[in-house]
PDB file of C-alpha atoms in Angstrom:
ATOM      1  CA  UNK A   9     108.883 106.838 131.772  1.00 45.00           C
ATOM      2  CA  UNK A  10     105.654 108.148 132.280  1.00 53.00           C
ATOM      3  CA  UNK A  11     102.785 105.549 133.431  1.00 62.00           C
ATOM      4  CA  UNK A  12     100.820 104.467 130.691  1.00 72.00           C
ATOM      5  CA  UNK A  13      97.389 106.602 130.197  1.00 86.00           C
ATOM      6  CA  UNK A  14      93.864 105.788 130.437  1.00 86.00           C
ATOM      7  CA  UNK A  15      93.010 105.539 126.856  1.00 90.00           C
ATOM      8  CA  UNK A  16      89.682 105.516 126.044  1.00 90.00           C
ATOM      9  CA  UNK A  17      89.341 102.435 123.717  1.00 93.00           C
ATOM     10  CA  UNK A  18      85.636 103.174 122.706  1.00 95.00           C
ATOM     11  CA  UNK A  19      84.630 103.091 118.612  1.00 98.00           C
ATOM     12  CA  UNK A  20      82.055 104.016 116.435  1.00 98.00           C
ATOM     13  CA  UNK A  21      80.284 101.817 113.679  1.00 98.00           C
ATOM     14  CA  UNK A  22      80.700 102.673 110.362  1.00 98.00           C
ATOM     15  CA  UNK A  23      79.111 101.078 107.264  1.00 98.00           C
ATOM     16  CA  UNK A  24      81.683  98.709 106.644  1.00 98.00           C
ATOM     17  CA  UNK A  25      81.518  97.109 109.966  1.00 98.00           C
ATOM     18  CA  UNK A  26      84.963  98.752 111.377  1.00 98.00           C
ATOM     19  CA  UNK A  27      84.954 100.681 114.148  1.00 98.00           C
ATOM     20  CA  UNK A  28      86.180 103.994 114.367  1.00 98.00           C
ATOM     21  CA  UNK A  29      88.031 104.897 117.807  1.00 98.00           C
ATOM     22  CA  UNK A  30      86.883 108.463 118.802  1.00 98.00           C
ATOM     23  CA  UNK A  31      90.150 109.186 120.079  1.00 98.00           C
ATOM     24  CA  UNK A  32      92.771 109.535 117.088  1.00 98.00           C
ATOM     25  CA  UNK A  33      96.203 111.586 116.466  1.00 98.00           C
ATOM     26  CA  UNK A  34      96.202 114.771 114.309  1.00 98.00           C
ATOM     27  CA  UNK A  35      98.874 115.414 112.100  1.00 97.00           C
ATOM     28  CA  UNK A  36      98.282 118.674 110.547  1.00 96.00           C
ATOM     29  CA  UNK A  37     101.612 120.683 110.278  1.00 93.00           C
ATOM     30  CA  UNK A  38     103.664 117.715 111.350  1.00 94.00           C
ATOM     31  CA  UNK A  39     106.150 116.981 109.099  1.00 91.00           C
ATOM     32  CA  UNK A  40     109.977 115.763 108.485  1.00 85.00           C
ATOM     33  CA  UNK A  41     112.086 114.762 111.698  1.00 84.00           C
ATOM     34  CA  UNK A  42     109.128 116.051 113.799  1.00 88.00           C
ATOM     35  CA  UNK A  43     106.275 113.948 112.915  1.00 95.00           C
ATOM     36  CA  UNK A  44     107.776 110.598 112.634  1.00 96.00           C
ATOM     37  CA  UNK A  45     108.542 110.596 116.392  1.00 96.00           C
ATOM     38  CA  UNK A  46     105.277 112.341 117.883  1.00 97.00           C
ATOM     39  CA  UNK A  47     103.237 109.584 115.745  1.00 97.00           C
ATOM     40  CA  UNK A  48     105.359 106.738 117.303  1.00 96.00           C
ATOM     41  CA  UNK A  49     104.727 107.686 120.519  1.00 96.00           C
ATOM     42  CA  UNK A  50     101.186 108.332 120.219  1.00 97.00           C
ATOM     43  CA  UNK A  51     101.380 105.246 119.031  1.00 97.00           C
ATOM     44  CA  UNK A  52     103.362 103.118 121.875  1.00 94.00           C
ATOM     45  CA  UNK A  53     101.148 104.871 124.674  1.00 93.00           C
ATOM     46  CA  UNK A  54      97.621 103.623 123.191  1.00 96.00           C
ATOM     47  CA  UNK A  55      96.273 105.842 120.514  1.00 97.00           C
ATOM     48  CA  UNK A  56      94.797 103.689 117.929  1.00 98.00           C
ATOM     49  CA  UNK A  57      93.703 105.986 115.259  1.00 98.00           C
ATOM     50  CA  UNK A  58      96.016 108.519 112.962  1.00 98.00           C
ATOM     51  CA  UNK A  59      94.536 111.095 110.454  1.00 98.00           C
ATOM     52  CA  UNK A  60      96.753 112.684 107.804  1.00 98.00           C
ATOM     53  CA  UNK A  61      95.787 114.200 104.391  1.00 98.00           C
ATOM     54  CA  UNK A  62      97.266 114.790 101.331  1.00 98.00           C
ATOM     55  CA  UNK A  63      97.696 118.169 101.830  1.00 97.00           C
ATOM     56  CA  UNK A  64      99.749 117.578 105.222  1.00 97.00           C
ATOM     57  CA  UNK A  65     102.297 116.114 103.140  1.00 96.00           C
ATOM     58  CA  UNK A  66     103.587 113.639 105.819  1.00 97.00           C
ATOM     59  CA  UNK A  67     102.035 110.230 104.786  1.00 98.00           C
ATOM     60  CA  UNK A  68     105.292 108.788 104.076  1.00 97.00           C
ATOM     61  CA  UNK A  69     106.450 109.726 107.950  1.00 97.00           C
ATOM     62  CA  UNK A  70     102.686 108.492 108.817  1.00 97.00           C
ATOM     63  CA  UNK A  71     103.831 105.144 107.069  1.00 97.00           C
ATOM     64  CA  UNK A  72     106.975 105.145 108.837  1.00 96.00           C
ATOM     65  CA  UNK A  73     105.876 105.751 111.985  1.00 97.00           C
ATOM     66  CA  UNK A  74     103.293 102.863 111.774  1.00 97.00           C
ATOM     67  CA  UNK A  75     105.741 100.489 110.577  1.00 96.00           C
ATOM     68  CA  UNK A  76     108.752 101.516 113.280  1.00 95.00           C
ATOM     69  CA  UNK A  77     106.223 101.734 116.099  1.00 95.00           C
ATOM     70  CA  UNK A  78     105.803  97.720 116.052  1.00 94.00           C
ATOM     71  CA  UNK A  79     101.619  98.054 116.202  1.00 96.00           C
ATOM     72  CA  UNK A  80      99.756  95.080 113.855  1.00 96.00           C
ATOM     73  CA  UNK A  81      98.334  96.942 111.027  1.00 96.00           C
ATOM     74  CA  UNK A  82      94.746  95.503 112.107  1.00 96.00           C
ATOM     75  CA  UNK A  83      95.263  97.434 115.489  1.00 97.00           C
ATOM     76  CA  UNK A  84      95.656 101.295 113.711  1.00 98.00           C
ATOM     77  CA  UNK A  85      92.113 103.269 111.904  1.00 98.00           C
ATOM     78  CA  UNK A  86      94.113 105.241 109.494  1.00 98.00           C
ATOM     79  CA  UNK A  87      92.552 108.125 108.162  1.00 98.00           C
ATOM     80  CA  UNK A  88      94.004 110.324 104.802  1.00 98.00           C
ATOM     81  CA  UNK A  89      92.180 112.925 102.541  1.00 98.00           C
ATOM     82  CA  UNK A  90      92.051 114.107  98.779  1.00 98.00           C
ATOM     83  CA  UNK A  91      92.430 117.579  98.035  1.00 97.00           C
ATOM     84  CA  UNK A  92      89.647 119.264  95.712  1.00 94.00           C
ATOM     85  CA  UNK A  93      91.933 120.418  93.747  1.00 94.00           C
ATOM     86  CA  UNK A  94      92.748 116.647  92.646  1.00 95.00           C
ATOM     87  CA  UNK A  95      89.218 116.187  91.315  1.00 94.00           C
ATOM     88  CA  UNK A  96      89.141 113.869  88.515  1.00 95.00           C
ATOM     89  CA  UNK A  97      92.571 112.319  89.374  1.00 97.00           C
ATOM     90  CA  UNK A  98      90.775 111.051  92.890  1.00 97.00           C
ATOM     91  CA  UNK A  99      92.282 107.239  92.347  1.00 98.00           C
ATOM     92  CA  UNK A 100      95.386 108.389  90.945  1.00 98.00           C
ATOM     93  CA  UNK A 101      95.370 110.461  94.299  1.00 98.00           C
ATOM     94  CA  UNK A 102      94.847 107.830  96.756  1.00 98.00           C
ATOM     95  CA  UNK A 103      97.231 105.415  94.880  1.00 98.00           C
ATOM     96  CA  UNK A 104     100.076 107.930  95.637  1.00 98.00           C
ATOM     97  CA  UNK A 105      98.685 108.458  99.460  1.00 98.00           C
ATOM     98  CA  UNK A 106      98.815 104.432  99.778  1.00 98.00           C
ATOM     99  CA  UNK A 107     102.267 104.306  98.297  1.00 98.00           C
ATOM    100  CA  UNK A 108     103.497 106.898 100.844  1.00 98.00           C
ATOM    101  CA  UNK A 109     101.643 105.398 103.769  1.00 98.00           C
ATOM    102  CA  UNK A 110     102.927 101.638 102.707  1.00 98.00           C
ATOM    103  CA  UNK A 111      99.754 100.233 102.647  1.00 98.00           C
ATOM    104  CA  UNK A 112      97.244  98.276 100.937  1.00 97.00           C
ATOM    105  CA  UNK A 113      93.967 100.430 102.173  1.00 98.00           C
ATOM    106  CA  UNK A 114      92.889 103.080 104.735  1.00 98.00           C
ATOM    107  CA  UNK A 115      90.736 102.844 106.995  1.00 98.00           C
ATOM    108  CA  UNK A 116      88.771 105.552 105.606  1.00 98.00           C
ATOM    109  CA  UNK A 117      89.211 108.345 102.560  1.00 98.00           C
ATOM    110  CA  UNK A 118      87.592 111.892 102.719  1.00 98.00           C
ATOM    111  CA  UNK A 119      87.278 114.591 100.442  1.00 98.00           C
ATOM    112  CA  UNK A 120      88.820 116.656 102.294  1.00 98.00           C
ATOM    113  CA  UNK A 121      86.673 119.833 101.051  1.00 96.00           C
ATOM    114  CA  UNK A 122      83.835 120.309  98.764  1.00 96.00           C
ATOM    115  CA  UNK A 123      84.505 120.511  95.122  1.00 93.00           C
ATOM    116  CA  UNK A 124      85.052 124.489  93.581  1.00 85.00           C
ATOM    117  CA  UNK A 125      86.192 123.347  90.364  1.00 78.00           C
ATOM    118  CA  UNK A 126      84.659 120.483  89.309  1.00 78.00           C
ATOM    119  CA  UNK A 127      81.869 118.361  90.695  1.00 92.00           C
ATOM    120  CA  UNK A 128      81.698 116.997  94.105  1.00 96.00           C
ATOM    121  CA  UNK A 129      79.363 114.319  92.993  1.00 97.00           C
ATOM    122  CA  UNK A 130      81.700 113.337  90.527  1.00 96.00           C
ATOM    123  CA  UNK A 131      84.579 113.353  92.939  1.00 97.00           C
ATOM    124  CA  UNK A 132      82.259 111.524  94.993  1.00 98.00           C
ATOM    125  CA  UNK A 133      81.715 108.629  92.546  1.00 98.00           C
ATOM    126  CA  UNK A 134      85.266 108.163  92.317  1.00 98.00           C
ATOM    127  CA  UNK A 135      85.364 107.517  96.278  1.00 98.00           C
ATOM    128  CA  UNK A 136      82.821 104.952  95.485  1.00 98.00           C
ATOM    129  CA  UNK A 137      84.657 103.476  93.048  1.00 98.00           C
ATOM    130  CA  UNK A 138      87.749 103.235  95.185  1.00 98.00           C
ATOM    131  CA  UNK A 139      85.687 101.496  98.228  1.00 98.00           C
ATOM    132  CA  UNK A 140      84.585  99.066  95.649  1.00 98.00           C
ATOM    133  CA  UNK A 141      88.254  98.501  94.722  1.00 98.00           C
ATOM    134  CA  UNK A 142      88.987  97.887  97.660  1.00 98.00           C
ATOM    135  CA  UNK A 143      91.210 100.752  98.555  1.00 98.00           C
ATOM    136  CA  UNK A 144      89.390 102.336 101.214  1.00 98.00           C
ATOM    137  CA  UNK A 145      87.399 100.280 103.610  1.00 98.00           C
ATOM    138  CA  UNK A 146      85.063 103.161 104.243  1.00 98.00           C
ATOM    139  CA  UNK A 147      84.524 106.977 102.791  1.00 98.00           C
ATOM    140  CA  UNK A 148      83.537 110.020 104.167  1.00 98.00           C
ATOM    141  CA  UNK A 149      83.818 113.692 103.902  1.00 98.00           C
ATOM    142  CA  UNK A 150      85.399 116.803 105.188  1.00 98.00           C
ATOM    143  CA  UNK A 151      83.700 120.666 105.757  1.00 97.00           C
ATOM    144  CA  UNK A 152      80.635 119.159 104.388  1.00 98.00           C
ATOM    145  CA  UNK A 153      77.301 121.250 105.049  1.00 97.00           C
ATOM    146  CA  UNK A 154      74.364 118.722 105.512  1.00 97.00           C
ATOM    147  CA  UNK A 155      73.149 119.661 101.756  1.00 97.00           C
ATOM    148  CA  UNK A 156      75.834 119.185 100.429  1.00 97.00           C
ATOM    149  CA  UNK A 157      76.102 115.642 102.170  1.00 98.00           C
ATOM    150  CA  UNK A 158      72.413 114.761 101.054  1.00 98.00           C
ATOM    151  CA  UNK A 159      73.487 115.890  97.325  1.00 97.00           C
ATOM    152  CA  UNK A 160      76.255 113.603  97.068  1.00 97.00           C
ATOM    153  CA  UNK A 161      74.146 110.887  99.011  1.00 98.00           C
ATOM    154  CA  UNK A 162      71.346 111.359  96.600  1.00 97.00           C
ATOM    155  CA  UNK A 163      73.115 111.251  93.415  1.00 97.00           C
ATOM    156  CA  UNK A 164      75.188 107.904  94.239  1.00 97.00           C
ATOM    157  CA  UNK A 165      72.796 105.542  97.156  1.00 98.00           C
ATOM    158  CA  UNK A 166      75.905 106.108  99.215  1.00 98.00           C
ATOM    159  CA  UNK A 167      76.267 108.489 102.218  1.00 98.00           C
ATOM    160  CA  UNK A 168      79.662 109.196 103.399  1.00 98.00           C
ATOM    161  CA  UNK A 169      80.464 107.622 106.555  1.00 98.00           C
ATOM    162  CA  UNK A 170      82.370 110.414 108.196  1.00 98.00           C
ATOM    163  CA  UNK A 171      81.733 113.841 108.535  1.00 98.00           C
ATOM    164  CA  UNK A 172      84.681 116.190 109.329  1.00 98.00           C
ATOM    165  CA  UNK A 173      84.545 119.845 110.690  1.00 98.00           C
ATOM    166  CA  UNK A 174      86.085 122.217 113.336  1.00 98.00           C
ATOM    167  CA  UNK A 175      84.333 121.844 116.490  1.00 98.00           C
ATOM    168  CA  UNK A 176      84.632 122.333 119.988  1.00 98.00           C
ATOM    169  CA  UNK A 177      82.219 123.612 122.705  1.00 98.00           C
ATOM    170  CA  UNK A 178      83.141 127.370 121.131  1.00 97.00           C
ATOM    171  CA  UNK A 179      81.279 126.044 118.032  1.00 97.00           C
ATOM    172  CA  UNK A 180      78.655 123.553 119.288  1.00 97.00           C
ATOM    173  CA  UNK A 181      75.502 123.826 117.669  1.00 96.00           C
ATOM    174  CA  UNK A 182      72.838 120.917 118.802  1.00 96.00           C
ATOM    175  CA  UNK A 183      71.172 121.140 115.398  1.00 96.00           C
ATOM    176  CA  UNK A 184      74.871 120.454 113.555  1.00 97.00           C
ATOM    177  CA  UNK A 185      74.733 116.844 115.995  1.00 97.00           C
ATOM    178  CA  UNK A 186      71.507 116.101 115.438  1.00 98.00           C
ATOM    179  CA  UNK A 187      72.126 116.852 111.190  1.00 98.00           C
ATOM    180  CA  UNK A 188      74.820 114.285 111.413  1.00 98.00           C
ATOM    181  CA  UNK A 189      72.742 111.367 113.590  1.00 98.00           C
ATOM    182  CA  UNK A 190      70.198 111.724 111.229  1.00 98.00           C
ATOM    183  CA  UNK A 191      71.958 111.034 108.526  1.00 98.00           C
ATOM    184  CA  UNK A 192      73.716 108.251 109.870  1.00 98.00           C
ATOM    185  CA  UNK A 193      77.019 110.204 109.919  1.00 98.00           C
ATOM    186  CA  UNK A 194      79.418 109.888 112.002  1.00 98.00           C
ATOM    187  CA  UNK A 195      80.550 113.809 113.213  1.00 98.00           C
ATOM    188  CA  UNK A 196      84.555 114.220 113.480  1.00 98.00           C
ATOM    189  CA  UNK A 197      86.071 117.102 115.201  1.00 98.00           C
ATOM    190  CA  UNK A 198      88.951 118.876 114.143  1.00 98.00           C
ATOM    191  CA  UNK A 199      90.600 122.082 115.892  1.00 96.00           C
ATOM    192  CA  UNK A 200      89.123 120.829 119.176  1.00 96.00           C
ATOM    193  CA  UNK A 201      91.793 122.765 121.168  1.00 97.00           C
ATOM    194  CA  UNK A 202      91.855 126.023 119.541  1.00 95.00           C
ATOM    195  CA  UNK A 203      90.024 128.933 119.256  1.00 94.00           C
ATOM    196  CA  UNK A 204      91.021 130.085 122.947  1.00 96.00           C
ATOM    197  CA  UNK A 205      88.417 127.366 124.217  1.00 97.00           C
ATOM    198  CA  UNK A 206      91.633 126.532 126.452  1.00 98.00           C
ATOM    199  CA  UNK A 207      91.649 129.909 128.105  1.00 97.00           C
ATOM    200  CA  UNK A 208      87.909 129.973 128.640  1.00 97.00           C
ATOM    201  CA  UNK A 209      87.391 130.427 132.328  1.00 98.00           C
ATOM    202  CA  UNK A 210      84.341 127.856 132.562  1.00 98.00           C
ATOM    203  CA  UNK A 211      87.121 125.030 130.693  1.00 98.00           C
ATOM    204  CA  UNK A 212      89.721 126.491 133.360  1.00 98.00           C
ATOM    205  CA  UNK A 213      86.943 126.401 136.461  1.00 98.00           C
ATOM    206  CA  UNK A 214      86.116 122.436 135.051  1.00 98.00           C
ATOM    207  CA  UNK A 215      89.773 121.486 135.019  1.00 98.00           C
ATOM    208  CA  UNK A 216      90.433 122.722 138.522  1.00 98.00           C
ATOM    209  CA  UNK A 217      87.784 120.895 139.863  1.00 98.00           C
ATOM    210  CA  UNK A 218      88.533 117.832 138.587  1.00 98.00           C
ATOM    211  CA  UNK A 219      92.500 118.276 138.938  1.00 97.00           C
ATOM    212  CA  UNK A 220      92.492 117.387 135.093  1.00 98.00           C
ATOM    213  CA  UNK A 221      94.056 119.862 132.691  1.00 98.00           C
ATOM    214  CA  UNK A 222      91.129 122.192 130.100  1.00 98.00           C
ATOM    215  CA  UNK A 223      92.531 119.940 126.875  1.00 98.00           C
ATOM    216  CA  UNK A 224      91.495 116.856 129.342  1.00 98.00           C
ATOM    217  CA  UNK A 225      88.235 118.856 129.597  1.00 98.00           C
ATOM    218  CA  UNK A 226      87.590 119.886 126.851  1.00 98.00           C
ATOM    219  CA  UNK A 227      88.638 116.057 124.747  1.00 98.00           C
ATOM    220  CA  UNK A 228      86.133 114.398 127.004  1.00 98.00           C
ATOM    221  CA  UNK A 229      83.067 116.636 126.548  1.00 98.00           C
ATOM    222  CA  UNK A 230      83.680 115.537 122.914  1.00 98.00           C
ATOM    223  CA  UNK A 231      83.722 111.955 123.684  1.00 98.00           C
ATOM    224  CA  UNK A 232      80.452 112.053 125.897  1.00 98.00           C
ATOM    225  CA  UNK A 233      79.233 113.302 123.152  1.00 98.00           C
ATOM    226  CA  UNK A 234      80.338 110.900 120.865  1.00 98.00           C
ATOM    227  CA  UNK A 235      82.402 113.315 118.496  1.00 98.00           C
ATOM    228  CA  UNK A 236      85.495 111.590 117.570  1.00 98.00           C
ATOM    229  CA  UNK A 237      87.959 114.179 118.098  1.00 98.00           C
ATOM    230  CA  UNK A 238      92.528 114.300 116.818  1.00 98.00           C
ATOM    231  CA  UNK A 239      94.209 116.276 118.880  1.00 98.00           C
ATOM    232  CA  UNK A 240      97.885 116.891 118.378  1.00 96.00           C
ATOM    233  CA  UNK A 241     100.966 117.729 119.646  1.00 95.00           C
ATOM    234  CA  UNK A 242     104.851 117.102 119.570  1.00 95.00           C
ATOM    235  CA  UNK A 243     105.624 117.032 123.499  1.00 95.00           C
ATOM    236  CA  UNK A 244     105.274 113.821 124.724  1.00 95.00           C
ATOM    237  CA  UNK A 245     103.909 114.928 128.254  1.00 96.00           C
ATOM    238  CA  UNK A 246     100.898 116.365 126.109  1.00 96.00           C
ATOM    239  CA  UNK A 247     100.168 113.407 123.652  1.00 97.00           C
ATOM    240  CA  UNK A 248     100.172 110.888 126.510  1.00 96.00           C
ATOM    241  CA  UNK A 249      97.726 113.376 128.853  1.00 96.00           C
ATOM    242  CA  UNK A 250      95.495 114.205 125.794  1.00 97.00           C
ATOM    243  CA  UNK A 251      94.915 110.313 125.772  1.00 96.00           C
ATOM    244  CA  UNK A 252      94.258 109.602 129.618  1.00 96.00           C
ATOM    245  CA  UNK A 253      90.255 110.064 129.278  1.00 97.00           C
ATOM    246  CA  UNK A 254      89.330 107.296 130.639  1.00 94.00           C
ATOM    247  CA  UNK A 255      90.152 107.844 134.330  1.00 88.00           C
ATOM    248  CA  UNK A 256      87.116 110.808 134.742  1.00 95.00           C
ATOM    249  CA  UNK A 257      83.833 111.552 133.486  1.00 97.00           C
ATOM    250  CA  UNK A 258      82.218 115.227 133.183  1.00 98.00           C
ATOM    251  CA  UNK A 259      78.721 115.487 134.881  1.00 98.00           C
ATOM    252  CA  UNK A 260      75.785 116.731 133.457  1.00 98.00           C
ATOM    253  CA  UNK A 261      76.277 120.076 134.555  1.00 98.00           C
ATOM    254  CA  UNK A 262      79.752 120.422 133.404  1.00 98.00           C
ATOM    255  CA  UNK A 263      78.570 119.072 129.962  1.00 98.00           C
ATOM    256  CA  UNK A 264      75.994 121.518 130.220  1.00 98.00           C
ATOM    257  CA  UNK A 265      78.003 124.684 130.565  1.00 98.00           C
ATOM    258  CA  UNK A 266      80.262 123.345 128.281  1.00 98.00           C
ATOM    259  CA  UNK A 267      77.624 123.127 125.569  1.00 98.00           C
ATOM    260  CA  UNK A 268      76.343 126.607 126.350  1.00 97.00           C
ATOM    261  CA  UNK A 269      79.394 128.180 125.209  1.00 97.00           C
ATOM    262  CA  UNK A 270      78.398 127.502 121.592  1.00 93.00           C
ATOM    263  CA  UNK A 271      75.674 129.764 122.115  1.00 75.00           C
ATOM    264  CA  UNK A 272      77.564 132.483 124.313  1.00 62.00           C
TER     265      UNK A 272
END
């Protein structure tokens, strides 16, 4: 067996007091007999933090994994999302995800995109309603643009706690980071190792110098930044060096050029 990674154990408040790791496990197109085991294992080698959605339609292999991987409950951020096209049925919606998952709560809800037909503010009183309840400890949002996030905020005193959009250093925009801090949002990556940001030859030139692979590179400019970022995978060799971030640091420079490729 491979030694155990570095895994970065750092979190980031959110209203409700919890922390949320920035480090978490994606699960987007992981499903059946191939998700339950690449969530276990992210599990046994130290991630903390597992985001699903509706839409993914694996919670119930979410909630298996969880339960067969042996972690306390208190020890796992889990993360699941309502479609827009469940607007007005939003409790109904999460009541099904919690049934699948096997639990009592998440860790936090999103919508997982604005509202077409229907209202997102009225989708986004329902989240309320459901934190209230007692059903999601906190509630955020997904491909939000910071309008749309002060709408929402605006019409109910609550802002959502999370933020979720693609990003990597092909897409990073200083003024999207310093939308989010203002707000108080938390800013959640997704897609952090696609786009060909792998292939880019100032990722590459990073990883060589520090004998870490570009995903190393590329998860850790991310976390220096304070993004909380899900990468995923179902090769073991990958989800155990996707978590071991903890063993390096990217200087100034490297974070740098890293951030100028948003504006290449």
């Amino acid at each position: 067996m491979s030694p155990r990674p570095h895994v970065p154990t750092r979190t980031l408040p959110l209203p409700s007091g919890a922390g949320m790791p920035l480090l978490g496990f994606g699960t987007w197109t992981l499903r059946g007999e191939l998700a339950v085991p690449a969530i276990r294992t992210a599990l046994e080698c130290g991630y903390r933090h597992v985001d699903t959605a509706t839409m993914y339609r694996n919670e119930a292999e979410v909630g298996r994994a969880l339960h067969e991987s042996g972690v306390p409950r208190a020890e796992v951020f889990v993360t699941t999302k309502c479609p827009p096209s469940m607007a007005g049925r939003e409790l109904e919606t999460l009541q099904a995800s919690l049934d699948r998952l096997g639990l009592d709560r998440v860790d936090l809800w999103l919508v997982h995109s604005p509202v077409r037909q229907g209202s997102t503010v009225d989708t986004w009183r329902a989240f309320v309603e459901a934190r209230e309840r007692g059903w999601a400890r906190d509630i955020g949002v997904s491909n939000f643009e910071p309008a749309l996030i002060d709408e929402v905020t605006e019409a109910t005193g609550v802002t959502p706690a999370v933020n979720q959009i693609e990003w990597s250093p092909l897409l990073h925009r200083p003024s999207v980071v310093q939308a989010h801090r203002a707000r108080g949002v938390v800013l959640e990556g997704y897609s952090g190792l696609r786009g060909g940001v792998l292939e880019h030859e100032v990722v590459t030139g990073i990883a060589a110098d520090l004998e870490r692979t570009p995903a190393q590179v590329v998860l850790r400019w991310h976390l220096q930044h304070d993004v909380v970022v899900i990468p995923r995978s179902t090769q073991r060799e990958r989800i155990v060096a996707n978590a071991d971030l903890d063993g390096f640091e990217l200087s100034q420079e490297q974070m740098a050029a890293l951030d100028a490729l948003g504006r290449a």
